[in-house]
Amino acid sequence: MPENPAWLVDASIYVFRPWFVRDPVPLDRQGNPANAVLGFLRFTYNLLKTEQPQQIGFAFDTSLHTSQRKAIYPGYKANRASAPDELKRQFQLCRDFLDALGIVQAASHHYEADDIVGAWAQRQRESGHACMIISGDKDLAQLVGEHDIWWDYGKRKPLPPGGVKKEFGVWPQQIPDQLALAGDAADNIPGVPGIGMATAAKLLQKFQTVDILLSRIPEIGQMKTRGAKRLQALVDEHQATVRLARRLTGIECEVPDIPLDLWRKEKDLPRLQALCELLGLSDQQFRLWAAV
């Protein structure tokens, strides 16, 4: 593991996962559902207590309908409904709790959490720090540099660059090209029909990037792989789709108006205590949060 890395958390998945655990649904002191925020806090406490990060930031999504990718492709994430109000409320409580802990949290109306993590990763590398990229989304594996780790914390093992290659079939920097070829149903990004992640990985093993692949399409038919001629025809037919998708799958690392200093700050204990009381946490749990 890297020494004294910056921990960059793609926060939303760690809110959504407990949101879907709904039997029974715990309530806060005002009678509102608290399953998502309490689950997120369990994840956060475990991370802080076990790893003791000194630099850490949590990136959230608020840009479902206003992100710059929507301007490129209106169908981007069109398969996703807006979060219900009771979930939006819990997202805000997660962010308020982090503020009370003195931990940086950020969101943007035009950029996604992936991009915020990308901007943080770029800044940390410029400062000589390795990054622990905490996410359940393979898209963020593209940010893994030589000394970095991608880790779906609590669910999977941490992956350095070689681990990403073993897990996904391509090197980190090839992830956006792989997704551009295969498409990404979760984000409603089109790909080449009939090409999945494994076939995309095979193509990238030979051609390295989408740009090189599209400049040498006739060579696809000469590959020693089953259906090579059909693959050639498919890529040739769907070149425009691949080029469009590649504009969507890459992470933007220049994001304005976000905090870049990720060192932990002093806690706001009165605010932290009030949030603990609202969420029905005990005095002992408040003391544990105050000490973490």
Short mmCIF file of N, CA, C and O in Angstrom, two decimals, residues 163-286:
data_model
loop_
_atom_site.label_atom_id
_atom_site.label_comp_id
_atom_site.label_asym_id
_atom_site.label_seq_id
_atom_site.Cartn_x
_atom_site.Cartn_y
_atom_site.Cartn_z
N GLY A 163 -3.29 -4.99 -11.02
CA GLY A 163 -4.53 -5.62 -10.59
C GLY A 163 -5.71 -5.19 -11.43
O GLY A 163 -6.61 -5.98 -11.72
N VAL A 164 -5.71 -3.90 -11.85
CA VAL A 164 -6.75 -3.42 -12.77
C VAL A 164 -6.67 -4.19 -14.08
O VAL A 164 -7.69 -4.62 -14.63
N LYS A 165 -5.46 -4.37 -14.59
CA LYS A 165 -5.27 -5.11 -15.84
C LYS A 165 -5.79 -6.54 -15.71
O LYS A 165 -6.48 -7.06 -16.59
N LYS A 166 -5.49 -7.17 -14.58
CA LYS A 166 -5.94 -8.55 -14.38
C LYS A 166 -7.45 -8.62 -14.24
O LYS A 166 -8.11 -9.54 -14.75
N GLU A 167 -8.06 -7.65 -13.56
CA GLU A 167 -9.50 -7.66 -13.29
C GLU A 167 -10.33 -7.31 -14.51
O GLU A 167 -11.36 -7.92 -14.78
N PHE A 168 -9.91 -6.30 -15.27
CA PHE A 168 -10.72 -5.77 -16.36
C PHE A 168 -10.18 -6.06 -17.75
O PHE A 168 -10.82 -5.74 -18.75
N GLY A 169 -8.96 -6.62 -17.82
CA GLY A 169 -8.41 -7.01 -19.12
C GLY A 169 -7.65 -5.93 -19.84
O GLY A 169 -7.08 -6.17 -20.91
N VAL A 170 -7.62 -4.71 -19.29
CA VAL A 170 -6.89 -3.59 -19.90
C VAL A 170 -6.17 -2.80 -18.80
O VAL A 170 -6.51 -2.91 -17.62
N TRP A 171 -5.19 -2.01 -19.21
CA TRP A 171 -4.50 -1.13 -18.26
C TRP A 171 -5.42 0.04 -17.90
O TRP A 171 -6.35 0.38 -18.65
N PRO A 172 -5.17 0.68 -16.75
CA PRO A 172 -6.08 1.76 -16.32
C PRO A 172 -6.35 2.81 -17.39
O PRO A 172 -7.51 3.21 -17.59
N GLN A 173 -5.32 3.25 -18.10
CA GLN A 173 -5.52 4.32 -19.09
C GLN A 173 -6.34 3.87 -20.27
O GLN A 173 -6.80 4.70 -21.07
N GLN A 174 -6.56 2.55 -20.41
CA GLN A 174 -7.37 2.03 -21.52
C GLN A 174 -8.84 1.84 -21.15
O GLN A 174 -9.66 1.53 -22.03
N ILE A 175 -9.18 2.02 -19.88
CA ILE A 175 -10.58 1.82 -19.44
C ILE A 175 -11.56 2.66 -20.25
O ILE A 175 -12.59 2.15 -20.72
N PRO A 176 -11.32 3.96 -20.46
CA PRO A 176 -12.31 4.74 -21.24
C PRO A 176 -12.44 4.25 -22.68
O PRO A 176 -13.53 4.33 -23.26
N ASP A 177 -11.35 3.75 -23.27
CA ASP A 177 -11.43 3.19 -24.62
C ASP A 177 -12.23 1.89 -24.63
O ASP A 177 -13.03 1.65 -25.55
N GLN A 178 -12.02 1.07 -23.62
CA GLN A 178 -12.78 -0.18 -23.50
C GLN A 178 -14.27 0.11 -23.39
O GLN A 178 -15.10 -0.52 -24.06
N LEU A 179 -14.64 1.08 -22.57
CA LEU A 179 -16.04 1.44 -22.39
C LEU A 179 -16.63 2.07 -23.66
O LEU A 179 -17.80 1.89 -23.96
N ALA A 180 -15.80 2.81 -24.40
CA ALA A 180 -16.28 3.42 -25.64
C ALA A 180 -16.61 2.36 -26.69
O ALA A 180 -17.53 2.53 -27.49
N LEU A 181 -15.87 1.27 -26.69
CA LEU A 181 -16.14 0.18 -27.64
C LEU A 181 -17.32 -0.67 -27.20
O LEU A 181 -18.19 -1.03 -28.00
N ALA A 182 -17.35 -1.02 -25.90
CA ALA A 182 -18.38 -1.93 -25.41
C ALA A 182 -19.66 -1.22 -24.99
O ALA A 182 -20.72 -1.84 -24.89
N GLY A 183 -19.57 0.09 -24.77
CA GLY A 183 -20.71 0.82 -24.22
C GLY A 183 -20.79 0.62 -22.72
O GLY A 183 -20.11 -0.23 -22.14
N ASP A 184 -21.61 1.42 -22.08
CA ASP A 184 -21.80 1.34 -20.63
C ASP A 184 -23.29 1.51 -20.35
O ASP A 184 -23.81 2.62 -20.32
N ALA A 185 -23.97 0.37 -20.16
CA ALA A 185 -25.43 0.41 -19.97
C ALA A 185 -25.82 1.21 -18.73
O ALA A 185 -26.87 1.85 -18.71
N ALA A 186 -24.99 1.18 -17.70
CA ALA A 186 -25.31 1.89 -16.46
C ALA A 186 -25.45 3.40 -16.69
O ALA A 186 -26.26 4.06 -16.04
N ASP A 187 -24.66 3.93 -17.63
CA ASP A 187 -24.70 5.36 -17.94
C ASP A 187 -25.41 5.66 -19.26
O ASP A 187 -25.40 6.79 -19.73
N ASN A 188 -26.01 4.62 -19.87
CA ASN A 188 -26.70 4.76 -21.15
C ASN A 188 -25.77 5.28 -22.25
O ASN A 188 -26.16 6.10 -23.09
N ILE A 189 -24.53 4.80 -22.22
CA ILE A 189 -23.55 5.16 -23.25
C ILE A 189 -23.55 4.08 -24.32
O ILE A 189 -23.35 2.90 -24.00
N PRO A 190 -23.80 4.45 -25.58
CA PRO A 190 -23.83 3.43 -26.63
C PRO A 190 -22.44 2.91 -26.94
O PRO A 190 -21.43 3.61 -26.74
N GLY A 191 -22.37 1.69 -27.44
CA GLY A 191 -21.12 1.11 -27.89
C GLY A 191 -21.33 0.45 -29.24
O GLY A 191 -22.32 0.71 -29.92
N VAL A 192 -20.41 -0.41 -29.61
CA VAL A 192 -20.54 -1.16 -30.85
C VAL A 192 -21.37 -2.41 -30.57
O VAL A 192 -20.99 -3.23 -29.73
N PRO A 193 -22.52 -2.58 -31.22
CA PRO A 193 -23.34 -3.77 -30.98
C PRO A 193 -22.52 -5.04 -31.22
O PRO A 193 -21.80 -5.16 -32.20
N GLY A 194 -22.62 -5.97 -30.28
CA GLY A 194 -21.90 -7.23 -30.43
C GLY A 194 -20.51 -7.23 -29.84
O GLY A 194 -19.85 -8.27 -29.81
N ILE A 195 -20.04 -6.08 -29.37
CA ILE A 195 -18.73 -6.02 -28.72
C ILE A 195 -18.93 -5.79 -27.23
O ILE A 195 -19.49 -4.78 -26.81
N GLY A 196 -18.48 -6.75 -26.44
CA GLY A 196 -18.53 -6.63 -24.98
C GLY A 196 -17.17 -6.25 -24.43
O GLY A 196 -16.22 -5.98 -25.18
N MET A 197 -17.05 -6.23 -23.10
CA MET A 197 -15.81 -5.78 -22.46
C MET A 197 -14.63 -6.69 -22.82
O MET A 197 -13.51 -6.21 -23.01
N ALA A 198 -14.87 -8.00 -22.91
CA ALA A 198 -13.78 -8.93 -23.20
C ALA A 198 -13.26 -8.73 -24.63
O ALA A 198 -12.04 -8.71 -24.86
N THR A 199 -14.17 -8.59 -25.59
CA THR A 199 -13.75 -8.36 -26.97
C THR A 199 -13.07 -7.01 -27.11
O THR A 199 -12.06 -6.87 -27.83
N ALA A 200 -13.60 -6.00 -26.42
CA ALA A 200 -12.96 -4.68 -26.45
C ALA A 200 -11.53 -4.78 -25.90
O ALA A 200 -10.60 -4.15 -26.43
N ALA A 201 -11.35 -5.57 -24.84
CA ALA A 201 -10.00 -5.75 -24.28
C ALA A 201 -9.06 -6.39 -25.29
O ALA A 201 -7.90 -5.99 -25.42
N LYS A 202 -9.56 -7.38 -26.04
CA LYS A 202 -8.73 -8.02 -27.07
C LYS A 202 -8.30 -7.02 -28.13
O LYS A 202 -7.14 -7.00 -28.57
N LEU A 203 -9.23 -6.18 -28.56
CA LEU A 203 -8.90 -5.17 -29.56
C LEU A 203 -7.85 -4.20 -29.05
O LEU A 203 -6.93 -3.81 -29.76
N LEU A 204 -7.98 -3.82 -27.78
CA LEU A 204 -7.05 -2.84 -27.21
C LEU A 204 -5.68 -3.46 -26.91
O LEU A 204 -4.68 -2.74 -26.87
N GLN A 205 -5.65 -4.76 -26.69
CA GLN A 205 -4.35 -5.42 -26.54
C GLN A 205 -3.53 -5.29 -27.81
O GLN A 205 -2.31 -5.15 -27.77
N LYS A 206 -4.20 -5.28 -28.95
CA LYS A 206 -3.49 -5.15 -30.23
C LYS A 206 -3.28 -3.69 -30.62
O LYS A 206 -2.19 -3.31 -31.07
N PHE A 207 -4.32 -2.86 -30.45
CA PHE A 207 -4.27 -1.51 -31.00
C PHE A 207 -4.01 -0.43 -29.95
O PHE A 207 -3.83 0.74 -30.32
N GLN A 208 -4.05 -0.76 -28.68
CA GLN A 208 -3.72 0.15 -27.57
C GLN A 208 -4.78 1.21 -27.29
O GLN A 208 -5.20 1.39 -26.15
N THR A 209 -5.22 1.95 -28.31
CA THR A 209 -6.21 3.02 -28.10
C THR A 209 -7.28 2.97 -29.18
O THR A 209 -7.08 2.39 -30.26
N VAL A 210 -8.39 3.62 -28.90
CA VAL A 210 -9.47 3.74 -29.88
C VAL A 210 -9.01 4.51 -31.12
O VAL A 210 -9.35 4.16 -32.25
N ASP A 211 -8.23 5.57 -30.92
CA ASP A 211 -7.78 6.36 -32.06
C ASP A 211 -6.94 5.52 -33.01
O ASP A 211 -7.11 5.59 -34.24
N ILE A 212 -6.04 4.72 -32.46
CA ILE A 212 -5.21 3.85 -33.31
C ILE A 212 -6.08 2.80 -33.99
O ILE A 212 -5.94 2.53 -35.19
N LEU A 213 -7.00 2.22 -33.22
CA LEU A 213 -7.91 1.21 -33.77
C LEU A 213 -8.68 1.75 -34.97
O LEU A 213 -8.75 1.11 -36.03
N LEU A 214 -9.25 2.94 -34.84
CA LEU A 214 -10.08 3.50 -35.91
C LEU A 214 -9.24 3.93 -37.11
O LEU A 214 -9.78 4.08 -38.21
N SER A 215 -7.95 4.13 -36.91
CA SER A 215 -7.08 4.48 -38.04
C SER A 215 -6.55 3.24 -38.77
O SER A 215 -5.95 3.37 -39.84
N ARG A 216 -6.82 2.05 -38.20
CA ARG A 216 -6.28 0.81 -38.79
C ARG A 216 -7.36 -0.28 -38.83
O ARG A 216 -7.11 -1.44 -38.58
N ILE A 217 -8.57 0.12 -39.19
CA ILE A 217 -9.70 -0.81 -39.18
C ILE A 217 -9.48 -2.06 -40.04
O ILE A 217 -9.84 -3.18 -39.61
N PRO A 218 -8.88 -1.96 -41.24
CA PRO A 218 -8.68 -3.19 -42.03
C PRO A 218 -7.88 -4.26 -41.33
O PRO A 218 -8.04 -5.46 -41.61
N GLU A 219 -7.02 -3.86 -40.39
CA GLU A 219 -6.20 -4.85 -39.68
C GLU A 219 -7.02 -5.70 -38.70
O GLU A 219 -6.57 -6.76 -38.28
N ILE A 220 -8.19 -5.20 -38.31
CA ILE A 220 -9.03 -5.99 -37.39
C ILE A 220 -9.38 -7.33 -38.04
O ILE A 220 -9.35 -8.38 -37.38
N GLY A 221 -9.71 -7.31 -39.31
CA GLY A 221 -10.10 -8.53 -40.02
C GLY A 221 -8.98 -9.55 -40.14
O GLY A 221 -9.24 -10.72 -40.45
N GLN A 222 -7.73 -9.12 -39.91
CA GLN A 222 -6.58 -10.02 -39.99
C GLN A 222 -6.20 -10.62 -38.64
O GLN A 222 -5.26 -11.42 -38.55
N MET A 223 -6.91 -10.22 -37.58
CA MET A 223 -6.60 -10.76 -36.25
C MET A 223 -6.95 -12.24 -36.18
O MET A 223 -7.89 -12.70 -36.82
N LYS A 224 -6.16 -12.96 -35.41
CA LYS A 224 -6.41 -14.39 -35.24
C LYS A 224 -7.40 -14.59 -34.09
O LYS A 224 -7.07 -15.10 -33.01
N THR A 225 -8.59 -14.11 -34.33
CA THR A 225 -9.66 -14.25 -33.35
C THR A 225 -10.94 -14.60 -34.08
O THR A 225 -11.14 -14.20 -35.24
N ARG A 226 -11.81 -15.33 -33.43
CA ARG A 226 -13.03 -15.78 -34.08
C ARG A 226 -13.90 -14.58 -34.49
O ARG A 226 -14.10 -13.65 -33.71
N GLY A 227 -14.39 -14.62 -35.73
CA GLY A 227 -15.27 -13.56 -36.21
C GLY A 227 -14.56 -12.25 -36.49
O GLY A 227 -15.17 -11.18 -36.40
N ALA A 228 -13.26 -12.31 -36.83
CA ALA A 228 -12.48 -11.08 -37.03
C ALA A 228 -13.07 -10.20 -38.13
O ALA A 228 -13.12 -8.98 -38.00
N LYS A 229 -13.50 -10.81 -39.23
CA LYS A 229 -14.07 -10.02 -40.33
C LYS A 229 -15.36 -9.32 -39.90
O LYS A 229 -15.62 -8.17 -40.28
N ARG A 230 -16.16 -10.03 -39.11
CA ARG A 230 -17.40 -9.43 -38.61
C ARG A 230 -17.08 -8.26 -37.67
O ARG A 230 -17.73 -7.21 -37.72
N LEU A 231 -16.07 -8.44 -36.82
CA LEU A 231 -15.64 -7.36 -35.93
C LEU A 231 -15.22 -6.14 -36.73
O LEU A 231 -15.57 -5.00 -36.39
N GLN A 232 -14.46 -6.37 -37.78
CA GLN A 232 -14.02 -5.27 -38.63
C GLN A 232 -15.21 -4.50 -39.18
O GLN A 232 -15.24 -3.26 -39.14
N ALA A 233 -16.19 -5.23 -39.68
CA ALA A 233 -17.37 -4.58 -40.26
C ALA A 233 -18.14 -3.81 -39.20
O ALA A 233 -18.63 -2.69 -39.46
N LEU A 234 -18.26 -4.37 -38.00
CA LEU A 234 -19.00 -3.70 -36.93
C LEU A 234 -18.32 -2.39 -36.52
O LEU A 234 -18.97 -1.34 -36.37
N VAL A 235 -17.02 -2.44 -36.33
CA VAL A 235 -16.29 -1.23 -35.93
C VAL A 235 -16.37 -0.18 -37.04
O VAL A 235 -16.58 1.01 -36.77
N ASP A 236 -16.22 -0.64 -38.28
CA ASP A 236 -16.27 0.29 -39.40
C ASP A 236 -17.63 0.98 -39.47
O ASP A 236 -17.73 2.21 -39.66
N GLU A 237 -18.69 0.22 -39.25
CA GLU A 237 -20.04 0.77 -39.33
C GLU A 237 -20.34 1.74 -38.19
O GLU A 237 -21.10 2.71 -38.38
N HIS A 238 -19.74 1.51 -37.03
CA HIS A 238 -20.11 2.28 -35.83
C HIS A 238 -18.98 3.22 -35.36
O HIS A 238 -18.91 3.55 -34.17
N GLN A 239 -18.17 3.67 -36.29
CA GLN A 239 -17.07 4.58 -35.92
C GLN A 239 -17.57 5.83 -35.19
O GLN A 239 -16.99 6.26 -34.19
N ALA A 240 -18.63 6.42 -35.70
CA ALA A 240 -19.14 7.67 -35.10
C ALA A 240 -19.62 7.43 -33.68
O ALA A 240 -19.41 8.27 -32.78
N THR A 241 -20.24 6.27 -33.44
CA THR A 241 -20.70 5.93 -32.09
C THR A 241 -19.52 5.82 -31.13
O THR A 241 -19.57 6.31 -30.00
N VAL A 242 -18.45 5.17 -31.59
CA VAL A 242 -17.26 4.99 -30.75
C VAL A 242 -16.64 6.35 -30.42
O VAL A 242 -16.26 6.61 -29.27
N ARG A 243 -16.56 7.21 -31.40
CA ARG A 243 -15.95 8.53 -31.16
C ARG A 243 -16.80 9.34 -30.17
O ARG A 243 -16.26 10.03 -29.30
N LEU A 244 -18.11 9.25 -30.32
CA LEU A 244 -18.99 9.94 -29.37
C LEU A 244 -18.83 9.36 -27.97
O LEU A 244 -18.67 10.11 -26.99
N ALA A 245 -18.87 8.05 -27.88
CA ALA A 245 -18.78 7.40 -26.57
C ALA A 245 -17.47 7.75 -25.87
O ALA A 245 -17.44 7.94 -24.65
N ARG A 246 -16.39 7.83 -26.65
CA ARG A 246 -15.08 8.13 -26.04
C ARG A 246 -15.06 9.51 -25.41
O ARG A 246 -14.32 9.76 -24.45
N ARG A 247 -15.87 10.43 -25.91
CA ARG A 247 -15.97 11.76 -25.29
C ARG A 247 -16.70 11.70 -23.95
O ARG A 247 -16.56 12.62 -23.13
N LEU A 248 -17.47 10.66 -23.74
CA LEU A 248 -18.25 10.51 -22.51
C LEU A 248 -17.54 9.69 -21.45
O LEU A 248 -17.78 9.88 -20.25
N THR A 249 -16.69 8.76 -21.87
CA THR A 249 -16.12 7.80 -20.91
C THR A 249 -14.86 8.29 -20.23
O THR A 249 -14.46 7.74 -19.21
N GLY A 250 -14.23 9.33 -20.79
CA GLY A 250 -13.03 9.86 -20.16
C GLY A 250 -13.38 10.78 -19.00
O GLY A 250 -14.37 11.51 -19.04
N ILE A 251 -12.57 10.73 -17.96
CA ILE A 251 -12.78 11.58 -16.78
C ILE A 251 -12.08 12.92 -16.99
O ILE A 251 -10.92 12.97 -17.39
N GLU A 252 -12.79 13.99 -16.68
CA GLU A 252 -12.28 15.36 -16.81
C GLU A 252 -11.53 15.72 -15.52
O GLU A 252 -12.09 15.60 -14.43
N CYS A 253 -10.27 16.14 -15.66
CA CYS A 253 -9.47 16.42 -14.47
C CYS A 253 -9.26 17.91 -14.21
O CYS A 253 -8.46 18.28 -13.36
N GLU A 254 -9.98 18.76 -14.95
CA GLU A 254 -9.94 20.20 -14.70
C GLU A 254 -11.35 20.63 -14.29
O GLU A 254 -12.22 20.85 -15.13
N VAL A 255 -11.58 20.72 -13.00
CA VAL A 255 -12.90 21.05 -12.46
C VAL A 255 -12.79 22.33 -11.64
O VAL A 255 -12.06 22.36 -10.65
N PRO A 256 -13.50 23.39 -12.03
CA PRO A 256 -13.40 24.65 -11.29
C PRO A 256 -14.23 24.62 -9.99
O PRO A 256 -15.14 23.81 -9.83
N ASP A 257 -13.87 25.51 -9.10
CA ASP A 257 -14.69 25.81 -7.92
C ASP A 257 -14.90 24.62 -6.99
O ASP A 257 -15.99 24.42 -6.46
N ILE A 258 -13.86 23.82 -6.80
CA ILE A 258 -13.91 22.77 -5.78
C ILE A 258 -12.72 22.95 -4.85
O ILE A 258 -11.67 23.45 -5.27
N PRO A 259 -12.84 22.54 -3.59
CA PRO A 259 -11.69 22.62 -2.68
C PRO A 259 -10.62 21.63 -3.10
O PRO A 259 -10.92 20.50 -3.49
N LEU A 260 -9.38 22.03 -3.02
CA LEU A 260 -8.27 21.16 -3.41
C LEU A 260 -7.41 20.74 -2.22
O LEU A 260 -6.64 19.79 -2.32
N ASP A 261 -7.53 21.45 -1.12
CA ASP A 261 -6.79 21.10 0.10
C ASP A 261 -7.60 20.04 0.85
O ASP A 261 -8.68 20.31 1.36
N LEU A 262 -7.09 18.82 0.90
CA LEU A 262 -7.84 17.70 1.48
C LEU A 262 -7.37 17.31 2.88
O LEU A 262 -7.81 16.27 3.40
N TRP A 263 -6.51 18.10 3.49
CA TRP A 263 -6.10 17.79 4.86
C TRP A 263 -7.29 17.94 5.80
O TRP A 263 -8.09 18.87 5.68
N ARG A 264 -7.40 17.02 6.72
CA ARG A 264 -8.52 17.07 7.67
C ARG A 264 -8.41 18.30 8.56
O ARG A 264 -7.33 18.70 8.98
N LYS A 265 -9.57 18.89 8.84
CA LYS A 265 -9.64 20.10 9.67
C LYS A 265 -10.21 19.75 11.04
O LYS A 265 -10.62 18.61 11.31
N GLU A 266 -10.31 20.76 11.90
CA GLU A 266 -10.86 20.56 13.24
C GLU A 266 -12.36 20.25 13.15
O GLU A 266 -13.09 20.81 12.32
N LYS A 267 -12.82 19.38 14.02
CA LYS A 267 -14.24 19.02 14.05
C LYS A 267 -15.08 20.15 14.64
O LYS A 267 -14.60 20.91 15.50
N ASP A 268 -16.31 20.23 14.21
CA ASP A 268 -17.31 21.12 14.79
C ASP A 268 -18.15 20.26 15.74
O ASP A 268 -19.17 19.69 15.34
N LEU A 269 -17.72 20.14 17.00
CA LEU A 269 -18.33 19.17 17.91
C LEU A 269 -19.79 19.48 18.24
O LEU A 269 -20.61 18.55 18.30
N PRO A 270 -20.18 20.75 18.45
CA PRO A 270 -21.61 20.99 18.69
C PRO A 270 -22.48 20.56 17.50
O PRO A 270 -23.55 19.98 17.70
N ARG A 271 -22.03 20.84 16.31
CA ARG A 271 -22.79 20.43 15.12
C ARG A 271 -22.81 18.91 14.98
O ARG A 271 -23.84 18.31 14.65
N LEU A 272 -21.67 18.28 15.26
CA LEU A 272 -21.58 16.83 15.19
C LEU A 272 -22.54 16.19 16.20
O LEU A 272 -23.25 15.22 15.88
N GLN A 273 -22.59 16.75 17.41
CA GLN A 273 -23.48 16.20 18.44
C GLN A 273 -24.95 16.36 18.04
O GLN A 273 -25.76 15.45 18.23
N ALA A 274 -25.29 17.52 17.47
CA ALA A 274 -26.67 17.75 17.04
C ALA A 274 -27.07 16.76 15.94
O ALA A 274 -28.20 16.24 15.95
N LEU A 275 -26.16 16.47 15.03
CA LEU A 275 -26.46 15.51 13.96
C LEU A 275 -26.60 14.09 14.52
O LEU A 275 -27.47 13.32 14.09
N CYS A 276 -25.74 13.75 15.47
CA CYS A 276 -25.84 12.44 16.11
C CYS A 276 -27.20 12.29 16.81
O CYS A 276 -27.85 11.25 16.73
N GLU A 277 -27.63 13.34 17.49
CA GLU A 277 -28.93 13.30 18.17
C GLU A 277 -30.06 13.16 17.17
O GLU A 277 -31.00 12.37 17.36
N LEU A 278 -30.00 13.91 16.06
CA LEU A 278 -31.03 13.83 15.02
C LEU A 278 -31.13 12.41 14.47
O LEU A 278 -32.24 11.91 14.22
N LEU A 279 -30.00 11.75 14.32
CA LEU A 279 -29.97 10.42 13.71
C LEU A 279 -30.18 9.30 14.74
O LEU A 279 -30.12 8.12 14.39
N GLY A 280 -30.42 9.68 15.99
CA GLY A 280 -30.70 8.68 17.01
C GLY A 280 -29.48 7.93 17.49
O GLY A 280 -29.60 6.81 18.03
N LEU A 281 -28.29 8.52 17.31
CA LEU A 281 -27.07 7.88 17.80
C LEU A 281 -26.90 8.15 19.29
O LEU A 281 -27.28 9.20 19.80
N SER A 282 -26.30 7.21 19.96
CA SER A 282 -26.14 7.31 21.41
C SER A 282 -25.00 8.25 21.78
O SER A 282 -24.18 8.63 20.93
N ASP A 283 -24.92 8.61 23.07
CA ASP A 283 -23.81 9.44 23.55
C ASP A 283 -22.48 8.73 23.32
O ASP A 283 -21.48 9.37 22.98
N GLN A 284 -22.47 7.43 23.51
CA GLN A 284 -21.24 6.67 23.28
C GLN A 284 -20.83 6.74 21.80
O GLN A 284 -19.65 6.91 21.49
N GLN A 285 -21.81 6.63 20.90
CA GLN A 285 -21.49 6.74 19.47
C GLN A 285 -20.98 8.13 19.12
O GLN A 285 -20.05 8.27 18.32
N PHE A 286 -21.57 9.18 19.73
CA PHE A 286 -21.05 10.52 19.51
C PHE A 286 -19.60 10.61 19.95
O PHE A 286 -18.75 11.18 19.25
#
